[in-house]
């Protein structure tokens, strides 16, 4: 377990996640297949080539899911009770096959639950490509374990 307990999160702290991922055509294809998203902008090279992007785009939900996955070891691995919400999702730049994604999370808010047993933590998650262009950002709110409760169980 490498995640943080509620008490260990600090508002204003930015966590730079070390893991990166280069997105392949196969990654995008499999994600589209699993989610039954057959948008030609993601899958049809000829169609996508005639768009303003000039090439197929990686499914934005894959990019967001990847950003969450990359962030888990240093934030919520083994210390989360539940993901509560994903809000204010934006994709300011497209992602293409072969782009390498890195992620950072900034803690924007935290508060105890009404019973004081757990904590709610909100993070701004940002994903960047290899050129340091912001390609996806969103708020992730989680219900987090408190250390003393976890150790008592």
PDB file of C-alpha atoms in Angstrom:
ATOM      1  CA  UNK A   1       0.000   0.000   0.000  1.00  0.00           C
ATOM      2  CA  UNK A   2       1.437   3.326  -1.058  1.00  0.00           C
ATOM      3  CA  UNK A   3      -1.540   5.681  -0.830  1.00  0.00           C
ATOM      4  CA  UNK A   4      -2.030   8.486   1.643  1.00  0.00           C
ATOM      5  CA  UNK A   5      -4.386   8.469   4.595  1.00  0.00           C
ATOM      6  CA  UNK A   6      -6.676  11.454   5.060  1.00  0.00           C
ATOM      7  CA  UNK A   7      -4.338  13.060   7.598  1.00  0.00           C
ATOM      8  CA  UNK A   8      -1.400  12.891   5.164  1.00  0.00           C
ATOM      9  CA  UNK A   9      -3.009  14.980   2.425  1.00  0.00           C
ATOM     10  CA  UNK A  10      -2.084  18.677   2.570  1.00  0.00           C
ATOM     11  CA  UNK A  11      -4.209  21.299   0.824  1.00  0.00           C
ATOM     12  CA  UNK A  12      -2.066  23.032  -1.795  1.00  0.00           C
ATOM     13  CA  UNK A  13       0.354  20.108  -2.130  1.00  0.00           C
ATOM     14  CA  UNK A  14       1.163  19.016  -5.699  1.00  0.00           C
ATOM     15  CA  UNK A  15       2.139  15.402  -6.209  1.00  0.00           C
ATOM     16  CA  UNK A  16       4.183  14.701  -9.349  1.00  0.00           C
ATOM     17  CA  UNK A  17       3.492  11.106 -10.351  1.00  0.00           C
ATOM     18  CA  UNK A  18       6.604   9.324 -11.584  1.00  0.00           C
ATOM     19  CA  UNK A  19       4.941   6.755 -13.834  1.00  0.00           C
ATOM     20  CA  UNK A  20       4.329   7.761 -17.441  1.00  0.00           C
ATOM     21  CA  UNK A  21       2.589   5.975 -20.279  1.00  0.00           C
ATOM     22  CA  UNK A  22       2.996   6.153 -24.040  1.00  0.00           C
ATOM     23  CA  UNK A  23      -0.416   5.550 -25.596  1.00  0.00           C
ATOM     24  CA  UNK A  24      -0.459   3.067 -28.466  1.00  0.00           C
ATOM     25  CA  UNK A  25      -2.965   2.582 -31.244  1.00  0.00           C
ATOM     26  CA  UNK A  26      -3.821  -0.743 -29.616  1.00  0.00           C
ATOM     27  CA  UNK A  27      -4.609   0.963 -26.272  1.00  0.00           C
ATOM     28  CA  UNK A  28      -7.055   3.310 -27.984  1.00  0.00           C
ATOM     29  CA  UNK A  29      -8.615   0.551 -30.101  1.00  0.00           C
ATOM     30  CA  UNK A  30      -9.150  -1.756 -27.110  1.00  0.00           C
ATOM     31  CA  UNK A  31     -10.659   1.025 -24.994  1.00  0.00           C
ATOM     32  CA  UNK A  32     -13.060   1.958 -27.785  1.00  0.00           C
ATOM     33  CA  UNK A  33     -13.987  -1.711 -28.259  1.00  0.00           C
ATOM     34  CA  UNK A  34     -14.555  -2.303 -24.530  1.00  0.00           C
ATOM     35  CA  UNK A  35     -16.755   0.779 -24.204  1.00  0.00           C
ATOM     36  CA  UNK A  36     -18.531   0.194 -27.543  1.00  0.00           C
ATOM     37  CA  UNK A  37     -17.495   3.667 -28.720  1.00  0.00           C
ATOM     38  CA  UNK A  38     -17.104   3.392 -32.478  1.00  0.00           C
ATOM     39  CA  UNK A  39     -16.580   7.117 -33.142  1.00  0.00           C
ATOM     40  CA  UNK A  40     -14.657   7.273 -36.448  1.00  0.00           C
ATOM     41  CA  UNK A  41     -12.528  10.134 -35.140  1.00  0.00           C
ATOM     42  CA  UNK A  42     -10.901   7.548 -32.847  1.00  0.00           C
ATOM     43  CA  UNK A  43     -10.790   4.575 -35.202  1.00  0.00           C
ATOM     44  CA  UNK A  44     -10.946   5.531 -38.893  1.00  0.00           C
ATOM     45  CA  UNK A  45      -7.643   6.914 -40.180  1.00  0.00           C
ATOM     46  CA  UNK A  46      -9.126   8.156 -43.462  1.00  0.00           C
ATOM     47  CA  UNK A  47     -12.064   9.871 -41.765  1.00  0.00           C
ATOM     48  CA  UNK A  48      -9.860  11.455 -39.071  1.00  0.00           C
ATOM     49  CA  UNK A  49      -7.325  12.577 -41.686  1.00  0.00           C
ATOM     50  CA  UNK A  50      -9.967  14.838 -43.220  1.00  0.00           C
ATOM     51  CA  UNK A  51     -10.706  16.586 -39.908  1.00  0.00           C
ATOM     52  CA  UNK A  52      -9.020  19.635 -38.380  1.00  0.00           C
ATOM     53  CA  UNK A  53      -6.831  17.220 -36.372  1.00  0.00           C
ATOM     54  CA  UNK A  54      -5.434  15.398 -39.400  1.00  0.00           C
ATOM     55  CA  UNK A  55      -5.182  12.093 -37.544  1.00  0.00           C
ATOM     56  CA  UNK A  56      -7.095   9.805 -35.181  1.00  0.00           C
ATOM     57  CA  UNK A  57      -7.551  11.072 -31.640  1.00  0.00           C
ATOM     58  CA  UNK A  58      -7.208   8.994 -28.507  1.00  0.00           C
ATOM     59  CA  UNK A  59     -10.554   8.590 -26.766  1.00  0.00           C
ATOM     60  CA  UNK A  60     -10.793  11.340 -24.133  1.00  0.00           C
ATOM     61  CA  UNK A  61     -12.253   8.982 -21.551  1.00  0.00           C
ATOM     62  CA  UNK A  62      -9.218   6.749 -21.969  1.00  0.00           C
ATOM     63  CA  UNK A  63      -6.951   9.729 -21.329  1.00  0.00           C
ATOM     64  CA  UNK A  64      -8.931  10.578 -18.195  1.00  0.00           C
ATOM     65  CA  UNK A  65      -8.922   6.954 -16.996  1.00  0.00           C
ATOM     66  CA  UNK A  66      -5.186   6.724 -17.581  1.00  0.00           C
ATOM     67  CA  UNK A  67      -4.640   9.900 -15.543  1.00  0.00           C
ATOM     68  CA  UNK A  68      -6.608   8.408 -12.644  1.00  0.00           C
ATOM     69  CA  UNK A  69      -4.686   5.132 -12.851  1.00  0.00           C
ATOM     70  CA  UNK A  70      -1.296   6.843 -12.944  1.00  0.00           C
ATOM     71  CA  UNK A  71      -2.221   8.921  -9.879  1.00  0.00           C
ATOM     72  CA  UNK A  72      -3.410   6.069  -7.655  1.00  0.00           C
ATOM     73  CA  UNK A  73      -0.105   4.750  -6.194  1.00  0.00           C
ATOM     74  CA  UNK A  74       0.865   8.076  -4.600  1.00  0.00           C
ATOM     75  CA  UNK A  75      -2.658   9.137  -3.597  1.00  0.00           C
ATOM     76  CA  UNK A  76      -5.235   6.447  -2.823  1.00  0.00           C
ATOM     77  CA  UNK A  77      -3.713   2.973  -3.240  1.00  0.00           C
ATOM     78  CA  UNK A  78      -5.069   0.976  -0.309  1.00  0.00           C
ATOM     79  CA  UNK A  79      -6.416   4.030   1.545  1.00  0.00           C
ATOM     80  CA  UNK A  80      -9.552   4.819  -0.436  1.00  0.00           C
ATOM     81  CA  UNK A  81     -13.074   3.905   0.600  1.00  0.00           C
ATOM     82  CA  UNK A  82     -14.688   5.183  -2.624  1.00  0.00           C
ATOM     83  CA  UNK A  83     -14.376   7.594  -5.511  1.00  0.00           C
ATOM     84  CA  UNK A  84     -17.156  10.110  -4.939  1.00  0.00           C
ATOM     85  CA  UNK A  85     -17.013  12.245  -8.073  1.00  0.00           C
ATOM     86  CA  UNK A  86     -15.151  13.436 -11.130  1.00  0.00           C
ATOM     87  CA  UNK A  87     -15.990  17.040 -11.947  1.00  0.00           C
ATOM     88  CA  UNK A  88     -15.043  19.849 -14.320  1.00  0.00           C
ATOM     89  CA  UNK A  89     -13.452  17.547 -16.906  1.00  0.00           C
ATOM     90  CA  UNK A  90     -11.684  19.368 -19.726  1.00  0.00           C
ATOM     91  CA  UNK A  91      -9.608  18.242 -22.696  1.00  0.00           C
ATOM     92  CA  UNK A  92      -7.800  21.418 -23.821  1.00  0.00           C
ATOM     93  CA  UNK A  93      -5.531  19.640 -26.350  1.00  0.00           C
ATOM     94  CA  UNK A  94      -5.987  16.425 -28.338  1.00  0.00           C
ATOM     95  CA  UNK A  95      -4.055  13.239 -27.594  1.00  0.00           C
ATOM     96  CA  UNK A  96      -2.638  11.165 -30.452  1.00  0.00           C
ATOM     97  CA  UNK A  97      -1.215   7.647 -30.722  1.00  0.00           C
ATOM     98  CA  UNK A  98       2.401   7.767 -29.552  1.00  0.00           C
ATOM     99  CA  UNK A  99       1.892  10.600 -27.039  1.00  0.00           C
ATOM    100  CA  UNK A 100       3.488  10.032 -23.645  1.00  0.00           C
ATOM    101  CA  UNK A 101       1.340  11.150 -20.729  1.00  0.00           C
ATOM    102  CA  UNK A 102       2.543  12.321 -17.320  1.00  0.00           C
ATOM    103  CA  UNK A 103       0.249  13.308 -14.453  1.00  0.00           C
ATOM    104  CA  UNK A 104       0.219  15.525 -11.393  1.00  0.00           C
ATOM    105  CA  UNK A 105      -2.378  15.889  -8.630  1.00  0.00           C
ATOM    106  CA  UNK A 106      -2.905  18.987  -6.502  1.00  0.00           C
ATOM    107  CA  UNK A 107      -4.901  18.683  -3.278  1.00  0.00           C
ATOM    108  CA  UNK A 108      -7.510  21.462  -3.381  1.00  0.00           C
ATOM    109  CA  UNK A 109      -9.720  20.621  -0.398  1.00  0.00           C
ATOM    110  CA  UNK A 110     -10.160  18.195   2.475  1.00  0.00           C
ATOM    111  CA  UNK A 111     -12.661  17.790   5.286  1.00  0.00           C
ATOM    112  CA  UNK A 112     -13.755  15.159   7.736  1.00  0.00           C
ATOM    113  CA  UNK A 113     -17.012  13.310   7.251  1.00  0.00           C
ATOM    114  CA  UNK A 114     -19.861  14.330   9.561  1.00  0.00           C
ATOM    115  CA  UNK A 115     -19.199  11.322  11.823  1.00  0.00           C
ATOM    116  CA  UNK A 116     -15.448  12.050  11.885  1.00  0.00           C
ATOM    117  CA  UNK A 117     -14.660   8.461  10.873  1.00  0.00           C
ATOM    118  CA  UNK A 118     -13.205   9.253   7.424  1.00  0.00           C
ATOM    119  CA  UNK A 119     -12.200  12.193   5.275  1.00  0.00           C
ATOM    120  CA  UNK A 120     -13.168  13.658   1.927  1.00  0.00           C
ATOM    121  CA  UNK A 121     -10.284  14.810  -0.266  1.00  0.00           C
ATOM    122  CA  UNK A 122     -10.534  16.718  -3.553  1.00  0.00           C
ATOM    123  CA  UNK A 123      -7.639  16.804  -6.007  1.00  0.00           C
ATOM    124  CA  UNK A 124      -7.119  18.622  -9.303  1.00  0.00           C
ATOM    125  CA  UNK A 125      -5.636  16.005 -11.629  1.00  0.00           C
ATOM    126  CA  UNK A 126      -3.744  17.267 -14.670  1.00  0.00           C
ATOM    127  CA  UNK A 127      -2.368  15.190 -17.552  1.00  0.00           C
ATOM    128  CA  UNK A 128       0.339  16.517 -19.869  1.00  0.00           C
ATOM    129  CA  UNK A 129       1.823  15.182 -23.104  1.00  0.00           C
ATOM    130  CA  UNK A 130       5.528  14.881 -23.897  1.00  0.00           C
ATOM    131  CA  UNK A 131       5.579  18.557 -24.959  1.00  0.00           C
ATOM    132  CA  UNK A 132       4.205  19.613 -21.539  1.00  0.00           C
ATOM    133  CA  UNK A 133       0.870  20.584 -23.095  1.00  0.00           C
ATOM    134  CA  UNK A 134      -2.109  20.124 -20.789  1.00  0.00           C
ATOM    135  CA  UNK A 135      -4.295  17.472 -22.440  1.00  0.00           C
ATOM    136  CA  UNK A 136      -6.786  16.619 -19.680  1.00  0.00           C
ATOM    137  CA  UNK A 137      -7.754  18.059 -16.302  1.00  0.00           C
ATOM    138  CA  UNK A 138     -10.482  17.315 -13.785  1.00  0.00           C
ATOM    139  CA  UNK A 139     -11.357  17.287 -10.111  1.00  0.00           C
ATOM    140  CA  UNK A 140     -11.401  13.928  -8.349  1.00  0.00           C
ATOM    141  CA  UNK A 141     -13.093  13.649  -4.972  1.00  0.00           C
ATOM    142  CA  UNK A 142     -12.473  10.591  -2.808  1.00  0.00           C
ATOM    143  CA  UNK A 143     -13.605   9.204   0.519  1.00  0.00           C
ATOM    144  CA  UNK A 144     -10.376   8.408   2.345  1.00  0.00           C
ATOM    145  CA  UNK A 145      -9.516   6.277   5.342  1.00  0.00           C
ATOM    146  CA  UNK A 146      -8.092   7.894   8.441  1.00  0.00           C
ATOM    147  CA  UNK A 147      -4.939   6.232   9.714  1.00  0.00           C
ATOM    148  CA  UNK A 148      -6.172   5.590  13.262  1.00  0.00           C
ATOM    149  CA  UNK A 149      -9.364   3.901  12.023  1.00  0.00           C
ATOM    150  CA  UNK A 150      -7.462   1.741   9.522  1.00  0.00           C
ATOM    151  CA  UNK A 151      -4.981   0.646  12.177  1.00  0.00           C
ATOM    152  CA  UNK A 152      -7.795  -0.189  14.621  1.00  0.00           C
ATOM    153  CA  UNK A 153      -9.491  -2.558  12.173  1.00  0.00           C
TER     154      UNK A 153
END
